[in-house]
mmCIF file of C-alpha atoms in Angstrom:
data_model
loop_
_atom_site.group_PDB
_atom_site.id
_atom_site.type_symbol
_atom_site.label_atom_id
_atom_site.label_comp_id
_atom_site.label_asym_id
_atom_site.label_seq_id
_atom_site.Cartn_x
_atom_site.Cartn_y
_atom_site.Cartn_z
ATOM 1 C CA MET A 959 -7.227 115.539 13.637
ATOM 2 C CA SER A 960 -8.547 113.937 10.473
ATOM 3 C CA ASP A 961 -12.011 114.643 9.133
ATOM 4 C CA THR A 962 -13.658 111.711 10.934
ATOM 5 C CA HIS A 963 -17.091 112.231 9.451
ATOM 6 C CA ILE A 964 -15.618 110.625 6.321
ATOM 7 C CA PRO A 965 -15.906 106.821 6.717
ATOM 8 C CA LEU A 966 -12.641 105.034 7.431
ATOM 9 C CA PRO A 967 -12.790 102.937 4.199
ATOM 10 C CA GLU A 968 -12.860 106.214 2.252
ATOM 11 C CA ARG A 969 -10.099 107.780 4.360
ATOM 12 C CA LEU A 970 -7.895 104.764 3.675
ATOM 13 C CA ARG A 971 -8.851 104.221 0.048
ATOM 14 C CA PRO A 972 -5.643 103.188 -1.787
ATOM 15 C CA ARG A 973 -4.070 105.834 -3.990
ATOM 16 C CA ASP A 974 -2.021 103.371 -6.021
ATOM 17 C CA LEU A 975 -2.449 99.778 -7.190
ATOM 18 C CA SER A 976 0.550 98.773 -5.065
ATOM 19 C CA GLU A 977 -1.479 99.686 -1.952
ATOM 20 C CA ILE A 978 -4.235 97.166 -2.689
ATOM 21 C CA ILE A 979 -4.353 94.407 -0.074
ATOM 22 C CA GLY A 980 -5.336 91.041 -1.508
ATOM 23 C CA GLN A 981 -6.097 90.166 -5.164
ATOM 24 C CA ASP A 982 -2.463 89.236 -5.827
ATOM 25 C CA HIS A 983 -3.689 86.805 -8.500
ATOM 26 C CA LEU A 984 -4.689 89.865 -10.554
ATOM 27 C CA LEU A 985 -2.342 92.600 -9.369
ATOM 28 C CA GLY A 986 0.807 90.804 -8.259
ATOM 29 C CA GLU A 987 3.984 90.570 -10.306
ATOM 30 C CA ASN A 988 3.281 89.054 -13.752
ATOM 31 C CA ALA A 989 -0.467 88.904 -12.947
ATOM 32 C CA PRO A 990 -2.920 89.773 -15.773
ATOM 33 C CA LEU A 991 -3.959 93.293 -14.720
ATOM 34 C CA ARG A 992 -0.425 94.242 -13.801
ATOM 35 C CA GLN A 993 0.834 93.163 -17.237
ATOM 36 C CA MET A 994 -1.924 95.136 -18.981
ATOM 37 C CA ILE A 995 -1.066 98.303 -17.107
ATOM 38 C CA ASP A 996 2.644 97.874 -17.738
ATOM 39 C CA GLN A 997 1.806 97.727 -21.451
ATOM 40 C CA GLY A 998 -0.501 100.751 -21.230
ATOM 41 C CA HIS A 999 -3.457 98.643 -22.316
ATOM 42 C CA LEU A 1000 -6.887 98.537 -20.666
ATOM 43 C CA PRO A 1001 -9.709 96.473 -22.227
ATOM 44 C CA SER A 1002 -13.320 96.411 -21.091
ATOM 45 C CA ILE A 1003 -13.609 94.374 -17.909
ATOM 46 C CA ILE A 1004 -16.206 92.787 -15.652
ATOM 47 C CA PHE A 1005 -15.134 92.400 -12.028
ATOM 48 C CA TRP A 1006 -17.035 89.617 -10.288
ATOM 49 C CA GLY A 1007 -16.690 89.251 -6.548
ATOM 50 C CA PRO A 1008 -18.296 89.731 -3.133
ATOM 51 C CA PRO A 1009 -18.741 93.176 -1.547
ATOM 52 C CA GLY A 1010 -15.810 94.969 0.002
ATOM 53 C CA VAL A 1011 -12.973 93.417 -1.984
ATOM 54 C CA GLY A 1012 -11.892 96.501 -3.949
ATOM 55 C CA LYS A 1013 -13.822 96.402 -7.230
ATOM 56 C CA THR A 1014 -14.497 100.156 -7.316
ATOM 57 C CA THR A 1015 -11.036 101.150 -6.105
ATOM 58 C CA ILE A 1016 -9.231 98.906 -8.562
ATOM 59 C CA ALA A 1017 -11.333 100.258 -11.435
ATOM 60 C CA LEU A 1018 -10.439 103.850 -10.521
ATOM 61 C CA LEU A 1019 -6.742 103.079 -10.135
ATOM 62 C CA LEU A 1020 -6.646 101.189 -13.440
ATOM 63 C CA ALA A 1021 -8.057 104.258 -15.210
ATOM 64 C CA GLN A 1022 -5.496 106.497 -13.503
ATOM 65 C CA ALA A 1023 -2.670 104.129 -14.426
ATOM 66 C CA VAL A 1024 -3.420 104.536 -18.140
ATOM 67 C CA ASP A 1025 -4.273 108.273 -17.858
ATOM 68 C CA ARG A 1026 -7.922 107.919 -18.835
ATOM 69 C CA PRO A 1027 -10.923 109.958 -17.645
ATOM 70 C CA PHE A 1028 -12.984 108.009 -15.092
ATOM 71 C CA ILE A 1029 -16.787 108.158 -14.979
ATOM 72 C CA SER A 1030 -18.520 106.300 -12.165
ATOM 73 C CA LEU A 1031 -22.178 105.286 -12.411
ATOM 74 C CA SER A 1032 -24.451 103.076 -10.348
ATOM 75 C CA ALA A 1033 -26.913 100.726 -11.987
ATOM 76 C CA LEU A 1034 -29.341 101.553 -9.182
ATOM 77 C CA ASN A 1035 -29.929 105.144 -10.304
ATOM 78 C CA THR A 1036 -28.806 105.299 -13.933
ATOM 79 C CA GLY A 1037 -31.415 104.892 -16.666
ATOM 80 C CA VAL A 1038 -30.973 104.464 -20.425
ATOM 81 C CA LYS A 1039 -31.345 108.218 -20.974
ATOM 82 C CA GLU A 1040 -28.569 109.088 -18.513
ATOM 83 C CA LEU A 1041 -26.396 106.327 -19.919
ATOM 84 C CA ARG A 1042 -26.738 107.624 -23.473
ATOM 85 C CA GLU A 1043 -25.930 111.166 -22.334
ATOM 86 C CA VAL A 1044 -22.721 109.968 -20.681
ATOM 87 C CA ILE A 1045 -21.741 108.051 -23.815
ATOM 88 C CA ALA A 1046 -22.520 111.058 -26.055
ATOM 89 C CA GLU A 1047 -20.460 113.381 -23.834
ATOM 90 C CA SER A 1048 -17.520 110.976 -23.957
ATOM 91 C CA GLY A 1049 -16.935 112.058 -27.536
ATOM 92 C CA ASP A 1050 -15.824 115.498 -26.280
ATOM 93 C CA LEU A 1051 -12.856 114.176 -24.284
ATOM 94 C CA LEU A 1052 -10.118 114.958 -26.831
ATOM 95 C CA ASN A 1053 -9.568 111.436 -28.111
ATOM 96 C CA LEU A 1054 -9.197 110.045 -24.593
ATOM 97 C CA THR A 1055 -11.500 107.051 -24.345
ATOM 98 C CA PRO A 1056 -13.109 107.322 -20.890
ATOM 99 C CA VAL A 1057 -13.347 104.453 -18.465
ATOM 100 C CA VAL A 1058 -17.007 104.123 -17.511
ATOM 101 C CA PHE A 1059 -17.428 102.219 -14.271
ATOM 102 C CA ILE A 1060 -20.854 100.638 -13.672
ATOM 103 C CA ASP A 1061 -21.398 99.442 -10.121
ATOM 104 C CA GLU A 1062 -23.859 96.540 -9.744
ATOM 105 C CA ILE A 1063 -24.017 96.089 -13.509
ATOM 106 C CA HIS A 1064 -26.121 92.943 -12.977
ATOM 107 C CA ARG A 1065 -29.042 95.267 -12.161
ATOM 108 C CA PHE A 1066 -29.032 96.759 -15.674
ATOM 109 C CA ASN A 1067 -31.876 95.471 -17.830
ATOM 110 C CA LYS A 1068 -31.478 94.406 -21.467
ATOM 111 C CA SER A 1069 -31.990 97.863 -22.990
ATOM 112 C CA GLN A 1070 -29.404 99.387 -20.669
ATOM 113 C CA GLN A 1071 -26.898 96.652 -21.452
ATOM 114 C CA ASP A 1072 -27.599 97.067 -25.174
ATOM 115 C CA ALA A 1073 -26.777 100.778 -24.887
ATOM 116 C CA LEU A 1074 -23.440 99.842 -23.349
ATOM 117 C CA LEU A 1075 -22.776 97.195 -25.979
ATOM 118 C CA ASN A 1076 -22.912 99.668 -28.866
ATOM 119 C CA ALA A 1077 -20.545 102.084 -27.101
ATOM 120 C CA VAL A 1078 -18.070 99.321 -26.245
ATOM 121 C CA GLU A 1079 -18.169 97.924 -29.795
ATOM 122 C CA LYS A 1080 -17.439 101.328 -31.347
ATOM 123 C CA GLY A 1081 -14.687 102.091 -28.840
ATOM 124 C CA LYS A 1082 -16.473 105.127 -27.417
ATOM 125 C CA ILE A 1083 -15.897 103.879 -23.872
ATOM 126 C CA THR A 1084 -13.889 101.315 -21.961
ATOM 127 C CA LEU A 1085 -16.359 99.588 -19.680
ATOM 128 C CA ILE A 1086 -15.525 98.295 -16.226
ATOM 129 C CA GLY A 1087 -18.511 96.649 -14.617
ATOM 130 C CA ALA A 1088 -18.714 95.368 -11.060
ATOM 131 C CA THR A 1089 -21.065 92.625 -9.977
ATOM 132 C CA THR A 1090 -21.603 90.379 -6.993
ATOM 133 C CA GLU A 1091 -23.600 87.984 -9.172
ATOM 134 C CA ASN A 1092 -22.336 85.462 -11.699
ATOM 135 C CA PRO A 1093 -21.970 87.513 -14.922
ATOM 136 C CA SER A 1094 -22.757 84.434 -17.005
ATOM 137 C CA PHE A 1095 -26.331 84.728 -15.741
ATOM 138 C CA GLU A 1096 -26.690 88.484 -15.312
ATOM 139 C CA VAL A 1097 -24.806 90.078 -18.240
ATOM 140 C CA ASN A 1098 -26.029 89.437 -21.770
ATOM 141 C CA SER A 1099 -23.752 87.226 -23.816
ATOM 142 C CA ALA A 1100 -22.953 89.824 -26.492
ATOM 143 C CA LEU A 1101 -21.668 92.315 -23.925
ATOM 144 C CA LEU A 1102 -19.940 89.607 -21.910
ATOM 145 C CA SER A 1103 -18.042 88.389 -24.988
ATOM 146 C CA ARG A 1104 -16.515 91.854 -25.389
ATOM 147 C CA CYS A 1105 -15.241 92.037 -21.824
ATOM 148 C CA GLN A 1106 -12.550 90.259 -19.867
ATOM 149 C CA VAL A 1107 -14.062 88.719 -16.723
ATOM 150 C CA TYR A 1108 -11.905 88.704 -13.603
ATOM 151 C CA THR A 1109 -12.909 87.175 -10.287
ATOM 152 C CA LEU A 1110 -12.017 89.017 -7.099
ATOM 153 C CA ASN A 1111 -11.773 86.973 -3.920
ATOM 154 C CA SER A 1112 -12.876 87.629 -0.368
ATOM 155 C CA LEU A 1113 -9.983 88.764 1.790
ATOM 156 C CA ASP A 1114 -8.497 85.934 3.811
ATOM 157 C CA ALA A 1115 -7.672 86.183 7.523
ATOM 158 C CA GLU A 1116 -4.102 87.297 6.867
ATOM 159 C CA ALA A 1117 -5.241 90.079 4.523
ATOM 160 C CA ILE A 1118 -7.847 91.338 7.006
ATOM 161 C CA GLN A 1119 -5.212 91.386 9.737
ATOM 162 C CA THR A 1120 -2.806 93.301 7.494
ATOM 163 C CA LEU A 1121 -5.559 95.776 6.603
ATOM 164 C CA LEU A 1122 -6.460 96.432 10.245
ATOM 165 C CA ASN A 1123 -2.842 96.905 11.272
ATOM 166 C CA LYS A 1124 -2.322 99.360 8.435
ATOM 167 C CA ALA A 1125 -5.419 101.276 9.527
ATOM 168 C CA ILE A 1126 -4.385 101.723 13.163
ATOM 169 C CA GLN A 1127 -0.887 102.717 12.107
ATOM 170 C CA SER A 1128 -1.777 105.217 9.378
ATOM 171 C CA ASP A 1129 -5.174 106.800 10.130
ATOM 172 C CA GLN A 1130 -4.865 109.890 12.309
ATOM 173 C CA PHE A 1131 -8.058 109.288 14.290
ATOM 174 C CA LEU A 1132 -7.098 105.696 15.075
ATOM 175 C CA LYS A 1133 -3.517 106.646 15.950
ATOM 176 C CA GLU A 1134 -4.804 109.077 18.601
ATOM 177 C CA ARG A 1135 -6.557 106.109 20.293
ATOM 178 C CA PHE A 1136 -3.298 104.138 20.692
ATOM 179 C CA ILE A 1137 -5.077 100.937 19.699
ATOM 180 C CA GLN A 1138 -3.526 97.553 20.359
ATOM 181 C CA ILE A 1139 -5.335 94.597 18.806
ATOM 182 C CA GLU A 1140 -4.926 91.772 21.277
ATOM 183 C CA GLU A 1141 -7.210 89.272 19.488
ATOM 184 C CA TYR A 1142 -8.174 89.180 15.803
ATOM 185 C CA ASP A 1143 -10.600 86.249 15.721
ATOM 186 C CA ALA A 1144 -13.829 88.212 16.209
ATOM 187 C CA LEU A 1145 -12.753 91.018 13.875
ATOM 188 C CA ILE A 1146 -11.997 88.494 11.141
ATOM 189 C CA GLN A 1147 -15.257 86.650 11.741
ATOM 190 C CA PHE A 1148 -17.441 89.764 11.586
ATOM 191 C CA ALA A 1149 -15.565 91.109 8.560
ATOM 192 C CA ALA A 1150 -16.310 87.885 6.650
ATOM 193 C CA GLY A 1151 -13.711 88.695 3.984
ATOM 194 C CA ASP A 1152 -15.074 92.235 3.441
ATOM 195 C CA ALA A 1153 -12.493 95.010 3.806
ATOM 196 C CA ARG A 1154 -15.179 97.669 4.161
ATOM 197 C CA LYS A 1155 -16.795 95.816 7.053
ATOM 198 C CA ALA A 1156 -13.460 95.309 8.779
ATOM 199 C CA LEU A 1157 -12.576 99.003 8.571
ATOM 200 C CA ASN A 1158 -16.012 100.223 9.602
ATOM 201 C CA LEU A 1159 -15.938 97.889 12.587
ATOM 202 C CA ILE A 1160 -12.530 99.003 13.873
ATOM 203 C CA ASP A 1161 -13.607 102.633 13.331
ATOM 204 C CA LEU A 1162 -16.769 101.980 15.337
ATOM 205 C CA ILE A 1163 -14.803 100.348 18.136
ATOM 206 C CA ALA A 1164 -12.313 103.229 18.165
ATOM 207 C CA SER A 1165 -15.144 105.713 18.603
ATOM 208 C CA THR A 1166 -15.902 104.080 21.981
ATOM 209 C CA PHE A 1167 -12.314 104.592 23.160
ATOM 210 C CA GLU A 1168 -10.739 107.644 24.810
ATOM 211 C CA ALA A 1169 -7.909 109.461 23.106
ATOM 212 C CA ASP A 1170 -4.289 109.534 24.272
ATOM 213 C CA ILE A 1171 -4.444 106.331 26.335
ATOM 214 C CA GLU A 1172 -3.701 102.764 25.364
ATOM 215 C CA ASN A 1173 -6.834 100.892 24.265
ATOM 216 C CA ILE A 1174 -6.920 97.117 23.902
ATOM 217 C CA VAL A 1175 -9.146 95.418 21.311
ATOM 218 C CA SER A 1176 -10.251 91.966 22.482
ATOM 219 C CA ASN A 1177 -12.727 89.484 21.038
ATOM 220 C CA ALA A 1178 -15.199 90.363 23.801
ATOM 221 C CA ILE A 1179 -15.099 94.085 22.955
ATOM 222 C CA VAL A 1180 -15.552 93.370 19.238
ATOM 223 C CA VAL A 1181 -18.558 91.132 19.863
ATOM 224 C CA LYS A 1182 -20.170 93.671 22.206
ATOM 225 C CA VAL A 1183 -19.800 96.610 19.808
ATOM 226 C CA ALA A 1184 -20.704 94.626 16.689
ATOM 227 C CA GLN A 1185 -23.855 93.101 18.161
ATOM 228 C CA GLN A 1186 -25.092 96.482 19.308
ATOM 229 C CA ASN A 1187 -24.740 97.960 15.832
ATOM 230 C CA ILE A 1188 -25.370 95.075 13.418
ATOM 231 C CA ALA A 1189 -27.966 95.815 10.763
ATOM 232 C CA ARG A 1190 -31.249 93.950 10.883
ATOM 233 C CA TYR A 1191 -30.756 92.775 7.336
ATOM 234 C CA ASP A 1192 -27.358 92.940 5.724
ATOM 235 C CA LYS A 1193 -27.691 91.521 2.226
ATOM 236 C CA SER A 1194 -23.993 90.687 2.086
ATOM 237 C CA GLY A 1195 -23.580 89.263 5.578
ATOM 238 C CA GLU A 1196 -24.638 86.404 7.844
ATOM 239 C CA GLN A 1197 -28.146 87.795 8.393
ATOM 240 C CA HIS A 1198 -28.644 87.623 4.632
ATOM 241 C CA TYR A 1199 -28.042 83.890 4.614
ATOM 242 C CA ASP A 1200 -30.244 83.350 7.672
ATOM 243 C CA VAL A 1201 -33.227 85.094 6.068
ATOM 244 C CA VAL A 1202 -32.722 83.324 2.749
ATOM 245 C CA SER A 1203 -32.570 80.026 4.630
ATOM 246 C CA ALA A 1204 -35.809 80.817 6.459
ATOM 247 C CA PHE A 1205 -37.461 81.708 3.142
ATOM 248 C CA ILE A 1206 -36.480 78.446 1.443
ATOM 249 C CA LYS A 1207 -37.401 76.350 4.472
ATOM 250 C CA SER A 1208 -40.820 78.022 4.600
ATOM 251 C CA ILE A 1209 -41.418 77.038 0.958
ATOM 252 C CA ARG A 1210 -40.264 73.504 1.717
ATOM 253 C CA GLY A 1211 -42.508 73.424 4.788
ATOM 254 C CA SER A 1212 -45.589 74.501 2.770
ATOM 255 C CA ASP A 1213 -46.184 77.699 4.785
ATOM 256 C CA PRO A 1214 -47.189 80.498 2.365
ATOM 257 C CA ASP A 1215 -47.515 83.120 5.129
ATOM 258 C CA ALA A 1216 -43.990 82.610 6.424
ATOM 259 C CA THR A 1217 -42.734 82.409 2.832
ATOM 260 C CA LEU A 1218 -44.194 85.833 2.030
ATOM 261 C CA TYR A 1219 -42.920 87.319 5.292
ATOM 262 C CA TRP A 1220 -39.306 86.291 4.733
ATOM 263 C CA MET A 1221 -39.513 87.412 1.115
ATOM 264 C CA ALA A 1222 -40.765 90.806 2.270
ATOM 265 C CA ARG A 1223 -37.861 91.030 4.714
ATOM 266 C CA MET A 1224 -35.443 90.456 1.845
ATOM 267 C CA LEU A 1225 -37.109 93.013 -0.422
ATOM 268 C CA LYS A 1226 -37.248 95.627 2.337
ATOM 269 C CA GLY A 1227 -33.573 94.992 3.020
ATOM 270 C CA GLY A 1228 -32.677 95.823 -0.572
ATOM 271 C CA GLU A 1229 -32.124 92.273 -1.811
ATOM 272 C CA ASP A 1230 -31.845 91.891 -5.576
ATOM 273 C CA PRO A 1231 -35.222 90.487 -6.746
ATOM 274 C CA VAL A 1232 -33.411 88.408 -9.370
ATOM 275 C CA PHE A 1233 -31.543 86.629 -6.574
ATOM 276 C CA ILE A 1234 -34.873 85.763 -4.917
ATOM 277 C CA ALA A 1235 -36.268 84.479 -8.219
ATOM 278 C CA ARG A 1236 -33.176 82.337 -8.731
ATOM 279 C CA ARG A 1237 -33.572 80.778 -5.289
ATOM 280 C CA MET A 1238 -37.182 79.882 -6.108
ATOM 281 C CA LEU A 1239 -36.048 78.338 -9.379
ATOM 282 C CA ILE A 1240 -33.789 76.005 -7.398
ATOM 283 C CA ALA A 1241 -36.495 75.239 -4.820
ATOM 284 C CA ALA A 1242 -38.984 74.353 -7.557
ATOM 285 C CA SER A 1243 -36.747 71.501 -8.654
ATOM 286 C CA GLU A 1244 -35.131 70.502 -5.357
ATOM 287 C CA ASP A 1245 -38.225 70.533 -3.117
ATOM 288 C CA ILE A 1246 -41.142 70.081 -5.534
ATOM 289 C CA GLY A 1247 -39.658 68.257 -8.483
ATOM 290 C CA ASN A 1248 -41.848 65.778 -10.344
ATOM 291 C CA SER A 1249 -44.683 65.979 -7.844
ATOM 292 C CA ASN A 1250 -45.619 69.127 -9.800
ATOM 293 C CA PRO A 1251 -43.382 69.847 -12.836
ATOM 294 C CA ASN A 1252 -45.331 73.051 -13.523
ATOM 295 C CA ALA A 1253 -43.612 74.594 -10.501
ATOM 296 C CA LEU A 1254 -40.303 74.672 -12.367
ATOM 297 C CA LEU A 1255 -41.981 76.205 -15.420
ATOM 298 C CA LEU A 1256 -43.613 78.944 -13.335
ATOM 299 C CA ALA A 1257 -40.389 79.644 -11.439
ATOM 300 C CA GLY A 1258 -38.499 79.917 -14.724
ATOM 301 C CA GLU A 1259 -41.035 82.363 -16.096
ATOM 302 C CA CYS A 1260 -40.864 84.301 -12.823
ATOM 303 C CA PHE A 1261 -37.075 84.567 -13.182
ATOM 304 C CA ARG A 1262 -37.361 85.936 -16.739
ATOM 305 C CA SER A 1263 -40.242 88.278 -15.870
ATOM 306 C CA VAL A 1264 -38.465 89.772 -12.874
ATOM 307 C CA GLN A 1265 -35.445 90.490 -15.077
ATOM 308 C CA ALA A 1266 -37.711 92.160 -17.636
ATOM 309 C CA VAL A 1267 -39.892 94.392 -15.440
ATOM 310 C CA GLY A 1268 -37.797 95.128 -12.341
ATOM 311 C CA MET A 1269 -39.062 96.590 -9.090
ATOM 312 C CA PRO A 1270 -41.533 97.563 -7.759
ATOM 313 C CA GLU A 1271 -43.805 95.522 -10.069
ATOM 314 C CA ALA A 1272 -41.578 92.450 -9.736
ATOM 315 C CA ARG A 1273 -42.806 92.037 -6.142
ATOM 316 C CA ILE A 1274 -46.190 90.882 -7.492
ATOM 317 C CA ILE A 1275 -44.644 88.191 -9.693
ATOM 318 C CA LEU A 1276 -42.343 87.083 -6.882
ATOM 319 C CA GLY A 1277 -45.254 86.876 -4.453
ATOM 320 C CA GLN A 1278 -47.417 84.855 -6.834
ATOM 321 C CA THR A 1279 -44.654 82.357 -7.497
ATOM 322 C CA ALA A 1280 -43.698 82.076 -3.831
ATOM 323 C CA VAL A 1281 -47.256 81.233 -2.801
ATOM 324 C CA TYR A 1282 -47.570 78.696 -5.626
ATOM 325 C CA LEU A 1283 -44.378 76.941 -4.562
ATOM 326 C CA ALA A 1284 -45.300 76.965 -0.884
ATOM 327 C CA THR A 1285 -48.739 75.457 -1.511
ATOM 328 C CA SER A 1286 -47.571 72.892 -4.083
ATOM 329 C CA PRO A 1287 -47.118 69.159 -3.364
ATOM 330 C CA LYS A 1288 -43.536 68.427 -2.342
ATOM 331 C CA SER A 1289 -40.988 65.849 -3.460
ATOM 332 C CA ASN A 1290 -37.211 65.623 -3.303
ATOM 333 C CA SER A 1291 -37.017 62.255 -5.060
ATOM 334 C CA THR A 1292 -35.122 63.490 -8.116
ATOM 335 C CA TYR A 1293 -32.817 65.642 -5.967
ATOM 336 C CA LEU A 1294 -31.827 62.545 -4.024
ATOM 337 C CA ALA A 1295 -31.591 60.456 -7.183
ATOM 338 C CA ILE A 1296 -29.149 62.743 -9.007
ATOM 339 C CA ASN A 1297 -26.965 62.927 -5.889
ATOM 340 C CA ARG A 1298 -26.882 59.123 -5.693
ATOM 341 C CA ALA A 1299 -26.108 58.951 -9.403
ATOM 342 C CA LEU A 1300 -23.209 61.396 -9.107
ATOM 343 C CA GLU A 1301 -21.771 59.475 -6.178
ATOM 344 C CA LEU A 1302 -22.045 56.183 -8.079
ATOM 345 C CA ALA A 1303 -20.583 57.714 -11.259
ATOM 346 C CA GLU A 1304 -17.544 58.905 -9.317
ATOM 347 C CA LYS A 1305 -16.915 55.400 -7.987
ATOM 348 C CA THR A 1306 -17.515 53.561 -11.290
ATOM 349 C CA ALA A 1307 -16.194 55.933 -13.955
ATOM 350 C CA ASN A 1308 -13.986 53.137 -15.314
ATOM 351 C CA LEU A 1309 -16.911 50.911 -16.396
ATOM 352 C CA PRO A 1310 -17.256 50.717 -20.206
ATOM 353 C CA VAL A 1311 -20.507 51.419 -22.021
ATOM 354 C CA PRO A 1312 -22.158 48.076 -22.989
ATOM 355 C CA LEU A 1313 -21.610 47.296 -26.688
ATOM 356 C CA HIS A 1314 -25.304 47.305 -27.594
ATOM 357 C CA LEU A 1315 -25.623 50.906 -26.333
ATOM 358 C CA ARG A 1316 -22.621 52.270 -28.192
ATOM 359 C CA ASN A 1317 -22.842 54.422 -31.286
ATOM 360 C CA ALA A 1318 -21.595 52.760 -34.475
ATOM 361 C CA PRO A 1319 -20.945 55.431 -37.119
ATOM 362 C CA THR A 1320 -18.256 53.426 -38.950
ATOM 363 C CA LYS A 1321 -18.100 49.950 -40.522
ATOM 364 C CA LEU A 1322 -15.204 48.946 -38.270
ATOM 365 C CA MET A 1323 -17.204 49.806 -35.170
ATOM 366 C CA LYS A 1324 -20.108 47.700 -36.408
ATOM 367 C CA GLN A 1325 -17.731 44.803 -37.016
ATOM 368 C CA GLN A 1326 -16.535 45.167 -33.429
ATOM 369 C CA GLY A 1327 -20.080 44.748 -32.166
ATOM 370 C CA TYR A 1328 -20.970 48.368 -31.485
ATOM 371 C CA GLY A 1329 -24.743 48.742 -31.476
ATOM 372 C CA VAL A 1330 -25.381 45.022 -32.075
ATOM 373 C CA ASP A 1331 -28.457 43.610 -30.296
ATOM 374 C CA TYR A 1332 -29.779 47.049 -29.450
ATOM 375 C CA HIS A 1333 -33.605 47.030 -29.500
ATOM 376 C CA TYR A 1334 -35.237 50.236 -30.720
ATOM 377 C CA PRO A 1335 -38.138 50.787 -28.237
ATOM 378 C CA HIS A 1336 -40.383 52.511 -30.782
ATOM 379 C CA ASN A 1337 -40.552 49.299 -32.811
ATOM 380 C CA PHE A 1338 -42.356 47.554 -29.955
ATOM 381 C CA PRO A 1339 -45.844 47.790 -28.429
ATOM 382 C CA GLU A 1340 -46.258 50.792 -26.101
ATOM 383 C CA HIS A 1341 -42.797 51.936 -27.280
ATOM 384 C CA PHE A 1342 -41.078 49.772 -24.692
ATOM 385 C CA VAL A 1343 -38.881 46.669 -24.743
ATOM 386 C CA LEU A 1344 -36.962 45.043 -21.925
ATOM 387 C CA GLN A 1345 -33.205 45.480 -22.243
ATOM 388 C CA GLU A 1346 -30.341 46.383 -19.923
ATOM 389 C CA TYR A 1347 -29.127 49.982 -19.967
ATOM 390 C CA LEU A 1348 -26.609 49.907 -17.121
ATOM 391 C CA PRO A 1349 -23.171 48.288 -17.206
ATOM 392 C CA PRO A 1350 -23.452 44.597 -16.224
ATOM 393 C CA GLU A 1351 -21.615 45.325 -12.966
ATOM 394 C CA LEU A 1352 -24.436 47.694 -11.927
ATOM 395 C CA LYS A 1353 -27.362 45.550 -13.010
ATOM 396 C CA GLY A 1354 -30.318 46.016 -10.680
ATOM 397 C CA THR A 1355 -29.012 49.289 -9.201
ATOM 398 C CA LYS A 1356 -31.850 51.598 -8.163
ATOM 399 C CA LEU A 1357 -31.111 55.306 -7.861
ATOM 400 C CA TYR A 1358 -34.561 56.851 -8.216
ATOM 401 C CA GLU A 1359 -37.177 56.128 -5.567
ATOM 402 C CA SER A 1360 -40.514 57.806 -6.215
ATOM 403 C CA ALA A 1361 -42.090 59.945 -3.524
ATOM 404 C CA ARG A 1362 -45.613 59.104 -2.416
ATOM 405 C CA ASN A 1363 -47.474 61.748 -4.382
ATOM 406 C CA LYS A 1364 -50.127 61.247 -7.045
ATOM 407 C CA ARG A 1365 -48.075 61.991 -10.116
ATOM 408 C CA GLU A 1366 -44.990 60.004 -9.136
ATOM 409 C CA VAL A 1367 -47.055 57.062 -7.907
ATOM 410 C CA GLU A 1368 -48.841 56.894 -11.280
ATOM 411 C CA ALA A 1369 -45.511 57.006 -13.113
ATOM 412 C CA GLU A 1370 -44.138 54.305 -10.822
ATOM 413 C CA ARG A 1371 -47.090 52.022 -11.521
ATOM 414 C CA LEU A 1372 -46.550 52.424 -15.260
ATOM 415 C CA GLN A 1373 -42.868 51.546 -14.849
ATOM 416 C CA GLN A 1374 -43.671 48.499 -12.746
ATOM 417 C CA ARG A 1375 -46.227 47.295 -15.285
ATOM 418 C CA ARG A 1376 -43.784 47.706 -18.168
ATOM 419 C CA TRP A 1377 -40.835 45.956 -16.599
ATOM 420 C CA GLN A 1378 -42.781 43.220 -14.784
ATOM 421 C CA GLN A 1379 -44.797 42.290 -17.880
ATOM 422 C CA GLU A 1380 -41.682 41.977 -19.981
ATOM 423 C CA GLN A 1381 -39.884 39.946 -17.328
ATOM 424 C CA GLN A 1382 -42.816 37.560 -17.154
ATOM 425 C CA GLN A 1383 -42.785 37.078 -20.927
ATOM 426 C CA GLN A 1384 -39.094 36.125 -20.954
#
């Protein structure tokens, strides 16, 4: 019997790139990574994708394919000192540039990323970073510019089904249970595109079966086993999205106590504090908007501060910002307005810009009427003059409707006074 204390995903970890299920856009015939390996070339890479899609495994197999030493580190427990020691030791590897794999590279702060940058620039290491977050936001631009970024996709239903069938046919422990999967729907749903989840779930189900008899896997059995063992907070699963949703809705509903509670649930569950700060940045604009523009400024500073200081101190900054947002006046007027504007723009993209609003950098353009009859507002009292800014076909269209809060009402009154006075004078 196999050593079943080793998790099934580890027991079935692919030993060759050809064994990878999914990611054909990167590893299939004539795909980018396949071509690199065929040429014996491996640049520094950032893998961006959800959990359980093979980032770590592919990194290891890429290093093996080009006969390079492989060093695996986690951003969660690797500091600048340890990072520099690894880079210094890489010089003793007999001219073989090591592949240094950094899991959750988005959790590295600026000084850690700078340490990597120097090593990558000088060719001391080939970096492969893995991140579940958009690297454009989480990896500094200098390091990002020296890496190829490849997106890994969640496994689709067909890939999950293939993976499960391979598992029950090849793993010794599962083979002894004579498993027949009668229904795949629940397995696919609970896996949510994550190979690791799919394998752990079928392993868990198999542990409830007796050996040497036929065992049928149905949707009902999957649901029963999964619900009994589901984690209270899985930062990559459905519960993650439920708690995040409750957090945002508590901010929107002006309940600071509930806001702090759901935030604490996320932090206790191991959620990335930068993710929480980013969600508050969105809420500050979507749910508060121009009723209190300072909310967006504070949320932006919170986002930068959390990146700079990290946990556990970041919890204080997150808490302060969360309470501020929850107790702030609320408005979604600009959120609604930009959505209306985008919808209108899609329908009317063929309308030309009125001549008086066009730029006229050349004599010919001026002769054609570009910029003619444009009134420069700063040449008029109160820096305002009545003129039409929309295409004639959209004259009178109203996209922005102010919410009934003090600041927006005051701005609305000023707008009404400006436009009504001018209309009366004409």
